[in-house]
XYZ file of C-alpha atoms in Angstrom:
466
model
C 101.298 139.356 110.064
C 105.078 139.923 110.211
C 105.738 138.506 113.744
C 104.847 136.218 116.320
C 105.568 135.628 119.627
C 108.564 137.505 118.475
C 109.690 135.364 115.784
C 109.734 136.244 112.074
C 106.467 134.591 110.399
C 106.307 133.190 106.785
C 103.161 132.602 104.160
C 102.668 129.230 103.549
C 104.590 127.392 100.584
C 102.563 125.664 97.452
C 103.162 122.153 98.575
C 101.393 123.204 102.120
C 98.858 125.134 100.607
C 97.842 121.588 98.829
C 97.898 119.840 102.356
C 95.818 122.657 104.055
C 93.382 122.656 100.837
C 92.322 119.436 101.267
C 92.906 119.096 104.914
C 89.718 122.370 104.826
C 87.425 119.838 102.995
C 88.016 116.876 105.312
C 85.685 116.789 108.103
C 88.684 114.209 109.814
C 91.616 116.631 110.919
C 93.648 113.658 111.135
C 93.649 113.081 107.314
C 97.612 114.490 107.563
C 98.723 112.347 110.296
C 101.964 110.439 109.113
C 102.736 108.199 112.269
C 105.231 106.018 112.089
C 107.925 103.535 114.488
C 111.543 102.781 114.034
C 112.360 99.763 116.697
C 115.653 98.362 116.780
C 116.519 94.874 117.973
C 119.143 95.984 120.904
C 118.406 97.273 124.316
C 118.653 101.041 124.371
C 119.857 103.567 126.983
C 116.220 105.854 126.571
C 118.130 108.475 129.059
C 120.864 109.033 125.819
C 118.168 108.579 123.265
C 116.092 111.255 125.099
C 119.249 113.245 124.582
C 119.754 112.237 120.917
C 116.003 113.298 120.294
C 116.442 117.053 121.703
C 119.534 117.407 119.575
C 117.521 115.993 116.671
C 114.886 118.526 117.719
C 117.576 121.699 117.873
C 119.645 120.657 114.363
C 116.079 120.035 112.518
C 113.997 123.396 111.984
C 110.684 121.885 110.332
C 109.944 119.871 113.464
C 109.990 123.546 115.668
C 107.490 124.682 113.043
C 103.878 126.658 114.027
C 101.167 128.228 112.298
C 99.243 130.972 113.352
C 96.144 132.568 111.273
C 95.829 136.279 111.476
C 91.865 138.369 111.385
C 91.120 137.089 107.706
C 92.028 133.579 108.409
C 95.344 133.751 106.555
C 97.878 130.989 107.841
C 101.442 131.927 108.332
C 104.512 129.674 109.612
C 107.100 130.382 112.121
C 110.478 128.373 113.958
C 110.577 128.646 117.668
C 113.773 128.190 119.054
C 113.736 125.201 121.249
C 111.412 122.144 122.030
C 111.367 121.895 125.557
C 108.195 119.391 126.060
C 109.161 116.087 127.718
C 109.561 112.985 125.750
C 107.544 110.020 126.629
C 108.029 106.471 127.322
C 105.777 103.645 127.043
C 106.858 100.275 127.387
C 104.433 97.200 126.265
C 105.731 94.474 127.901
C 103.222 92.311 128.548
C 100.916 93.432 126.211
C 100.921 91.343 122.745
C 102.343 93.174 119.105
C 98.502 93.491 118.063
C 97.457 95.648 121.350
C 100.975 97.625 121.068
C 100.107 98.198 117.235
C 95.975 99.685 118.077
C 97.262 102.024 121.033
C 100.031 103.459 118.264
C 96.792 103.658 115.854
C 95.081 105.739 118.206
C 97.978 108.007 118.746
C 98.289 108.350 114.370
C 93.830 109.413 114.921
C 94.473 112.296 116.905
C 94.632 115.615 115.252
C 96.913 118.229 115.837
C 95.851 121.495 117.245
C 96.481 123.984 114.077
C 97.933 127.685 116.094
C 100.739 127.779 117.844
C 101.515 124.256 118.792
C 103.875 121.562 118.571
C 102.901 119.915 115.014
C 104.514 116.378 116.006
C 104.849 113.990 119.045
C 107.450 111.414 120.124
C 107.121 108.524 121.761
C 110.426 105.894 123.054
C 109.130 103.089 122.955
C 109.379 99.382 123.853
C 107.636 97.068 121.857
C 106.261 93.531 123.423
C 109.030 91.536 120.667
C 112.112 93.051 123.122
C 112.849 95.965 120.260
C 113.114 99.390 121.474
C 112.833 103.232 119.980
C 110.531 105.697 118.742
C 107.063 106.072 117.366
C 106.737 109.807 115.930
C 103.428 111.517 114.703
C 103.869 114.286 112.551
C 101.456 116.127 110.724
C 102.135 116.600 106.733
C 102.242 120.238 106.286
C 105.653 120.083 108.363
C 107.233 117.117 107.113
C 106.667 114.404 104.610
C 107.825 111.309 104.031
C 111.660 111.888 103.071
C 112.363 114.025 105.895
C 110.525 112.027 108.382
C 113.314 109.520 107.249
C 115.880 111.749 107.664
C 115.005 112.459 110.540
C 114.574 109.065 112.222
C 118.216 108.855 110.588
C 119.655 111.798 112.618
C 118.467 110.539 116.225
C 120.383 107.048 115.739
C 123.043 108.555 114.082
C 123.213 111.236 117.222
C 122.404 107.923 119.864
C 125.207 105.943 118.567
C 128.059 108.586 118.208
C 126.935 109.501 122.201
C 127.235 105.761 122.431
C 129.788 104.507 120.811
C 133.389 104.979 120.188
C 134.416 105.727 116.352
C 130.736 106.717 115.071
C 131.045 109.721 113.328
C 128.987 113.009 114.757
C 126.201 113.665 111.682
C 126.618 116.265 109.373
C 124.689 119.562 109.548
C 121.082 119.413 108.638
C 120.190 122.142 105.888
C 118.046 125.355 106.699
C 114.100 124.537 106.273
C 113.212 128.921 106.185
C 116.054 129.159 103.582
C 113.656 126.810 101.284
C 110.924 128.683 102.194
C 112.521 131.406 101.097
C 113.169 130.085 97.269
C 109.691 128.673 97.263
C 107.719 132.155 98.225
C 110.593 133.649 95.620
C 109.918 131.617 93.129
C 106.178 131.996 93.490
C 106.820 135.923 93.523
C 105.963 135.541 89.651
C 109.698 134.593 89.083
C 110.460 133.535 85.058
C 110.872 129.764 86.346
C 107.614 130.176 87.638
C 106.247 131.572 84.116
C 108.157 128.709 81.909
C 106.441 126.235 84.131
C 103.002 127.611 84.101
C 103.317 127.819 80.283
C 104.623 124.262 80.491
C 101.625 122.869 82.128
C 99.031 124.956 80.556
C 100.428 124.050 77.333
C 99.781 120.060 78.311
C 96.454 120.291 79.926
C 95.303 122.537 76.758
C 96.372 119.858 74.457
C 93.363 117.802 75.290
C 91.005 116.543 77.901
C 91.639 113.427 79.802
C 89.356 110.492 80.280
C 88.696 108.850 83.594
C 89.387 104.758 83.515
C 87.973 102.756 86.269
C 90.251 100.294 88.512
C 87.559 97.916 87.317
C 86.075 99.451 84.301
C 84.321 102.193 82.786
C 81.060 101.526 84.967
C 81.412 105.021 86.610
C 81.691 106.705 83.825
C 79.195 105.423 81.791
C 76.658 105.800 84.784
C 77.770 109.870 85.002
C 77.178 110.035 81.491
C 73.642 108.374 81.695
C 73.310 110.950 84.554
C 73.915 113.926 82.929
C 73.149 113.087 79.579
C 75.850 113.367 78.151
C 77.185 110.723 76.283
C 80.488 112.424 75.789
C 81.552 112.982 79.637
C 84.841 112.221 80.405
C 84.833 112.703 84.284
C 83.510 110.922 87.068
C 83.192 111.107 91.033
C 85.045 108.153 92.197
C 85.134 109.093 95.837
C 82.124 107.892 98.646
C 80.102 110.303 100.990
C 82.679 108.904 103.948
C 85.958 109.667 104.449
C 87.037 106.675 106.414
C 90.046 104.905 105.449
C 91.770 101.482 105.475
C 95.644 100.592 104.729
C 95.881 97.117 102.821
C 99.379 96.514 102.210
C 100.645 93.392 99.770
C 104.025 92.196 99.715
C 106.090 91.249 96.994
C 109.161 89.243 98.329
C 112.633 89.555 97.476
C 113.674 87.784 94.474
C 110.594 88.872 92.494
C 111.379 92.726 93.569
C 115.265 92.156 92.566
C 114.214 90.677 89.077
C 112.376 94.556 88.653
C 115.055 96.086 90.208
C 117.255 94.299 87.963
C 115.674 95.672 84.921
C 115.149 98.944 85.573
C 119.065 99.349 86.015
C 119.839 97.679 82.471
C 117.674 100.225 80.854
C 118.229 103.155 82.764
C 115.077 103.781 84.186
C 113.569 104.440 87.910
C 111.267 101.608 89.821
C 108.479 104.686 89.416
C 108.554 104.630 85.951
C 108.200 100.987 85.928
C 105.491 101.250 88.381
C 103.564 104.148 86.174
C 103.918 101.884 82.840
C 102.402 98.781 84.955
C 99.214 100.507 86.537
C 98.578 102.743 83.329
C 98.065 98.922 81.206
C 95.971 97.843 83.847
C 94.094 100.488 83.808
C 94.246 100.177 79.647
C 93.262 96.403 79.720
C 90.172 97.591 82.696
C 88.949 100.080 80.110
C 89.884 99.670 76.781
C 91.663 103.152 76.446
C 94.793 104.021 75.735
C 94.512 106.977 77.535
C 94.970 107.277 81.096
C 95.542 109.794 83.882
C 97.076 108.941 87.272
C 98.013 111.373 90.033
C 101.949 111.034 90.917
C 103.800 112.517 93.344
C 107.310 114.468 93.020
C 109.469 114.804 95.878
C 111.318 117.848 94.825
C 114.172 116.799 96.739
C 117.326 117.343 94.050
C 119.970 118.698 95.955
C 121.542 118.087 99.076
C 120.173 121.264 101.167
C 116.797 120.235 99.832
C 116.980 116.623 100.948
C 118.421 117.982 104.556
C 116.065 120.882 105.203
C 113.070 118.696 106.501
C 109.776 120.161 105.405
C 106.989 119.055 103.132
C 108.211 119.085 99.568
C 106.069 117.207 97.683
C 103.654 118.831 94.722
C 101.409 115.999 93.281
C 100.081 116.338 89.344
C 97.832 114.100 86.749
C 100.208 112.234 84.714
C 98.957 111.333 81.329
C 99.898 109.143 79.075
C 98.197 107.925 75.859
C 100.244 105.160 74.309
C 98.704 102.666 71.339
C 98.682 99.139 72.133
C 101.097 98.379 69.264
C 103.720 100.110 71.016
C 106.297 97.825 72.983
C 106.525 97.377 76.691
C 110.077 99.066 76.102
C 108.647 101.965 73.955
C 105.905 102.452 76.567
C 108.806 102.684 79.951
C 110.842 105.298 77.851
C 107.691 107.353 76.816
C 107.281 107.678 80.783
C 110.143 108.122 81.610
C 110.991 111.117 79.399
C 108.034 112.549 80.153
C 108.809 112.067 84.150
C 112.259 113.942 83.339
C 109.908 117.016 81.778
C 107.636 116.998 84.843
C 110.811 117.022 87.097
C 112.142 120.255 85.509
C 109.131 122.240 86.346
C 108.169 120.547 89.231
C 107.933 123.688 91.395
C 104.718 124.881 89.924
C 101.604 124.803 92.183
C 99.313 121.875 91.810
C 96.464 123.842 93.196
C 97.185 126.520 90.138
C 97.167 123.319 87.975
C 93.996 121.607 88.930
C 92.298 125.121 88.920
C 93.881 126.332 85.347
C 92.354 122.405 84.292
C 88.638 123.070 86.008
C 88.642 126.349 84.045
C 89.450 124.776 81.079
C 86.770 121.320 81.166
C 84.394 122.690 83.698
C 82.632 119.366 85.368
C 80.577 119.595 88.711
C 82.598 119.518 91.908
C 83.823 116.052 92.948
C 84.697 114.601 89.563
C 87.308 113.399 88.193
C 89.833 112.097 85.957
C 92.512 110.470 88.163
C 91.399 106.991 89.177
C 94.078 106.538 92.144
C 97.511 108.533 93.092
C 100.803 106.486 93.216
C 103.975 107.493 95.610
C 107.502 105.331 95.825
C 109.788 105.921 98.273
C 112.919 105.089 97.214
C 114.607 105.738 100.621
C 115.272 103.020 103.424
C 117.448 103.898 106.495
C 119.588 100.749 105.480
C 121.158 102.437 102.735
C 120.926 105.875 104.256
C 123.083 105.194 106.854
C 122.310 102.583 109.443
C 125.364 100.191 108.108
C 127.188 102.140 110.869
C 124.800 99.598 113.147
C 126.511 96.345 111.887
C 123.719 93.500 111.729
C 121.212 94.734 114.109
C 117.993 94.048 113.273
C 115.525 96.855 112.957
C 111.692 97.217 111.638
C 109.933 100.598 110.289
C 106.116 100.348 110.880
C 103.451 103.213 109.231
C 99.953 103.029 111.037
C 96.914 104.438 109.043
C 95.333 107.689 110.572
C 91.904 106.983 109.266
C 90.504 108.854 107.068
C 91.815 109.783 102.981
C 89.996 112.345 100.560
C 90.981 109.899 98.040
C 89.798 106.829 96.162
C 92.750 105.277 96.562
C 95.984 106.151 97.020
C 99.284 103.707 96.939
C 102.675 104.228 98.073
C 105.303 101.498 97.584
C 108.118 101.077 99.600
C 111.130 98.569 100.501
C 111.112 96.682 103.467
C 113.705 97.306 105.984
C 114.638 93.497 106.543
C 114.756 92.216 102.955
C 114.615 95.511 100.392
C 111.255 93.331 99.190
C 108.330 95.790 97.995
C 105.493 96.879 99.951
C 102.234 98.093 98.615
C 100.306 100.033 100.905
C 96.975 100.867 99.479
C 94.909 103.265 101.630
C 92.024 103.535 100.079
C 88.356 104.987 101.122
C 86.482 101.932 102.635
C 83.059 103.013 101.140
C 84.889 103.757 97.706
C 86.990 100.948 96.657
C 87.193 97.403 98.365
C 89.938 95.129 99.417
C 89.018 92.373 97.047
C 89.290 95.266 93.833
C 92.557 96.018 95.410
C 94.003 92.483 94.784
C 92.667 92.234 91.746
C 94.512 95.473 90.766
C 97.502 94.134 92.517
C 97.379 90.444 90.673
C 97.162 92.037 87.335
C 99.993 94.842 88.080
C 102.277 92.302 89.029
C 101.749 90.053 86.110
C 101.923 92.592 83.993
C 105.325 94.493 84.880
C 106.780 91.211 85.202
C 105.285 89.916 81.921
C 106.805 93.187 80.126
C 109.858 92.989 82.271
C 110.761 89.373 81.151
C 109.627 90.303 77.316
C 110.452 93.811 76.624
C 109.785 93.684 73.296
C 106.518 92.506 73.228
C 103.449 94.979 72.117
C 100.874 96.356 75.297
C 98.319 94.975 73.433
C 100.070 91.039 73.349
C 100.771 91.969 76.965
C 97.208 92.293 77.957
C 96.442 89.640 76.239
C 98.325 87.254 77.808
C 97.694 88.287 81.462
């Protein structure tokens, strides 16, 4: 395919490819939903945000994205030039927050149609607490979670400089095909690509993984009665359903400013901090010191990357194996020099990783090593831009779509009103229960606060103690 509907059409980058792998398996279409509401606490003009919304629309290529599938089923991507479908309005006065919050629910369970349609929705809205803006659907192979922020960003920025006098007009977004462009070069079988590959073969050739249980080895040691193998180091973790639920803990203020704190006297990120806490749970749960998680890399370095919109992120096992006599300290800067190596070849496929891995440790479908992916997202709008606003109040809300092809998957997140932390597990209902999940939440808390109050202490005193 080299055209449609007269516009230039494009193969589909890696970190789509992972979406639209996954998304194949899923019997839920839904599964890459992202909806998601930005309400502010002023009364808006919706006639000027309408406005603010198309111009978001025309400066932002990724949310004019289509796909189209040719005779063999191959997808391809194109940019149309304008979005000329009418925004809607709904206002819930009247209704209470918990009816307003199911009907945007709904809206995140519908599935987008795949060829040659709009892959995202808008909504202005008017919520039943008197704050007013947008919900927005968007589905993940056109925009993840950074971009969807950026976004959000753009339309206020665009409202208030229609609005109001001395708010600066935004600066350009970046090009999303340009991107595309490097990504399908790089993948061309470019010499990035092949220091990369070697990179990663290299470190899943060193050894196989182990998989560690969020409450033990139980699964494991019932697949290895199963197969008869007493040396299997995989397991299916996932149920036979695919239905999801979002449990979400918060950890208030203080608390998250004591972590925050730390990880800016030794130089490290709130990820790595977050990586070093669930990999000792997961050593105390299971009595290895070997663990694999799943952790996502936005990919998101420069500025044309961070303003392109898109879906950047490539996901891979990250594996650690760190003796219990090592320090808490020891254990962050192990991870986080190992994070900087995964960020330098970042661009290779994670579907050419997990395959190059099967090869390597065949184990029947299903099974696996990675107990649970982790995501943080850094970004708020507060300190990307909203200051502009003065002290207006404003909330961001993400609503579940339903359905994950994962165990469990977390991504933590600062609140908009108080930069507090928010875990939001979604997790398979079938697979892994709320009551595990505060468990694992009790025991990661005590433990990066344990090791972030006694740095020096050994993992091993650590897990002791909590």
């Amino acid at each position: 395919m080299k055209k449609r509907k007269g516009y230039p059409v494009y193969p589909l980058t890696a970190a789509q490819k992972f979406h639209f792998f996954y998304q194949n398996f899923c019997p839920k279409k839904e599964v890459l939903n992202i909806g998601t509401s930005l309400t502010i606490g002023v009364d808006l003009d919706f006639g000027e945000l309408k406005q603010a919304i198309y111009k978001a629309y025309e400066r932002c290529d990724s949310m004019r994205l289509r796909f189209a599938h040719d005779k063999e089923g191959t997808y391809y991507q194109y940019v149309v030039d304008k979005e000329e479908r009418d925004i809607e309005y709904v206002d819930f006065t009247g209704k209470t927050m918990e009816e307003a919050e199911e009907t945007m629910k709904a809206w995140t369970r519908v599935p987008f149609k795949r060829d040659d349609s709009p892959m995202n929705r808008i909504v202005m809205i008017k919520t039943p607490d008197g704050y007013q803006g947008v919900y927005l659907l968007v589905d993940h192979m056109t925009m993840d979670a950074q971009s969807l922020i950026c976004f959000l960003k753009d339309i206020i920025e665009l409202y208030c400089n229609a609005k109001y006098e001395g708010v600066p007009y935004p600066k350009d977004m970046a090009s999303y095909i340009e991107q595309v462009e490097k990504d399908l070069a790089y993948e061309a079988g470019s010499k990035a690509q092949a220091r990369d590959a070697a990179y990663f073969q290299r470190l899943i050739e060193s050894s196989e993984p182990i998989y560690n249980g969020i409450d033990g080895p139980e699964l494991l040691e019932a697949e290895r009665k199963r197969s008869g193998n007493p040396d299997a180091r995989a397991a299916i973790n996932v149920s036979d359903s695919v239905d999801s639920a979002l449990d979400i803990f918060h950890l208030e203020a203080e608390p998250t400013k004591r972590l925050m704190d730390f990880c800016e006297k030794y130089h490290v990120s709130l990820a790595t901090l977050l990586l070093m806490g669930l990999r000792t749970y997961f050593q105390k749960m299971n009595g290895n010191d070997d663990v694999s998680i799943n952790t996502a890399i936005a990919r998101r370095a420069t500025v044309k990357e961070k303003k392109s919109g898109g879906t950047r992120i490539h996901s891979f096992p990250f594996r650690t194996i760190i003796s219990p006599d090592h320090t808490f300290l020891d254990g962050i800067y192990e991870i986080r020099d190992l994070q900087n190596e995964y960020f330098r070849h970042a661009n290779y496929d994670p579907v050419a990783y997990f395959a190059y891995r099967s090869r390597l440790y065949p184990n029947p479908q299903g099974q696996t090593y990675e107990p649970m992916s982790l995501t943080y997202q850094p970004l708020t709008l507060k300190e990307k831009g909203l200051d502009q606003l003065g002290d207006i109040q404003y909330k961001t809300k993400w609503y579940p779509n339903g359905a994950t092809t994962q165990a469990m998957y977390l991504t933590v997140m600062h609140r908009p009103e108080d930069n507090g932390l928010d875990f939001n597990f979604e997790h398979q209902v079938k697979a892994v229960s709320r009551e595990k999940l505060e468990y694992l939440y009790y025991y990661l808390c005590r433990i990066m606060f344990k090791g972030v109050e006694n740095p020096d202490l050994s993992i091993g005193e650590i897990i002791k103690l909590v």
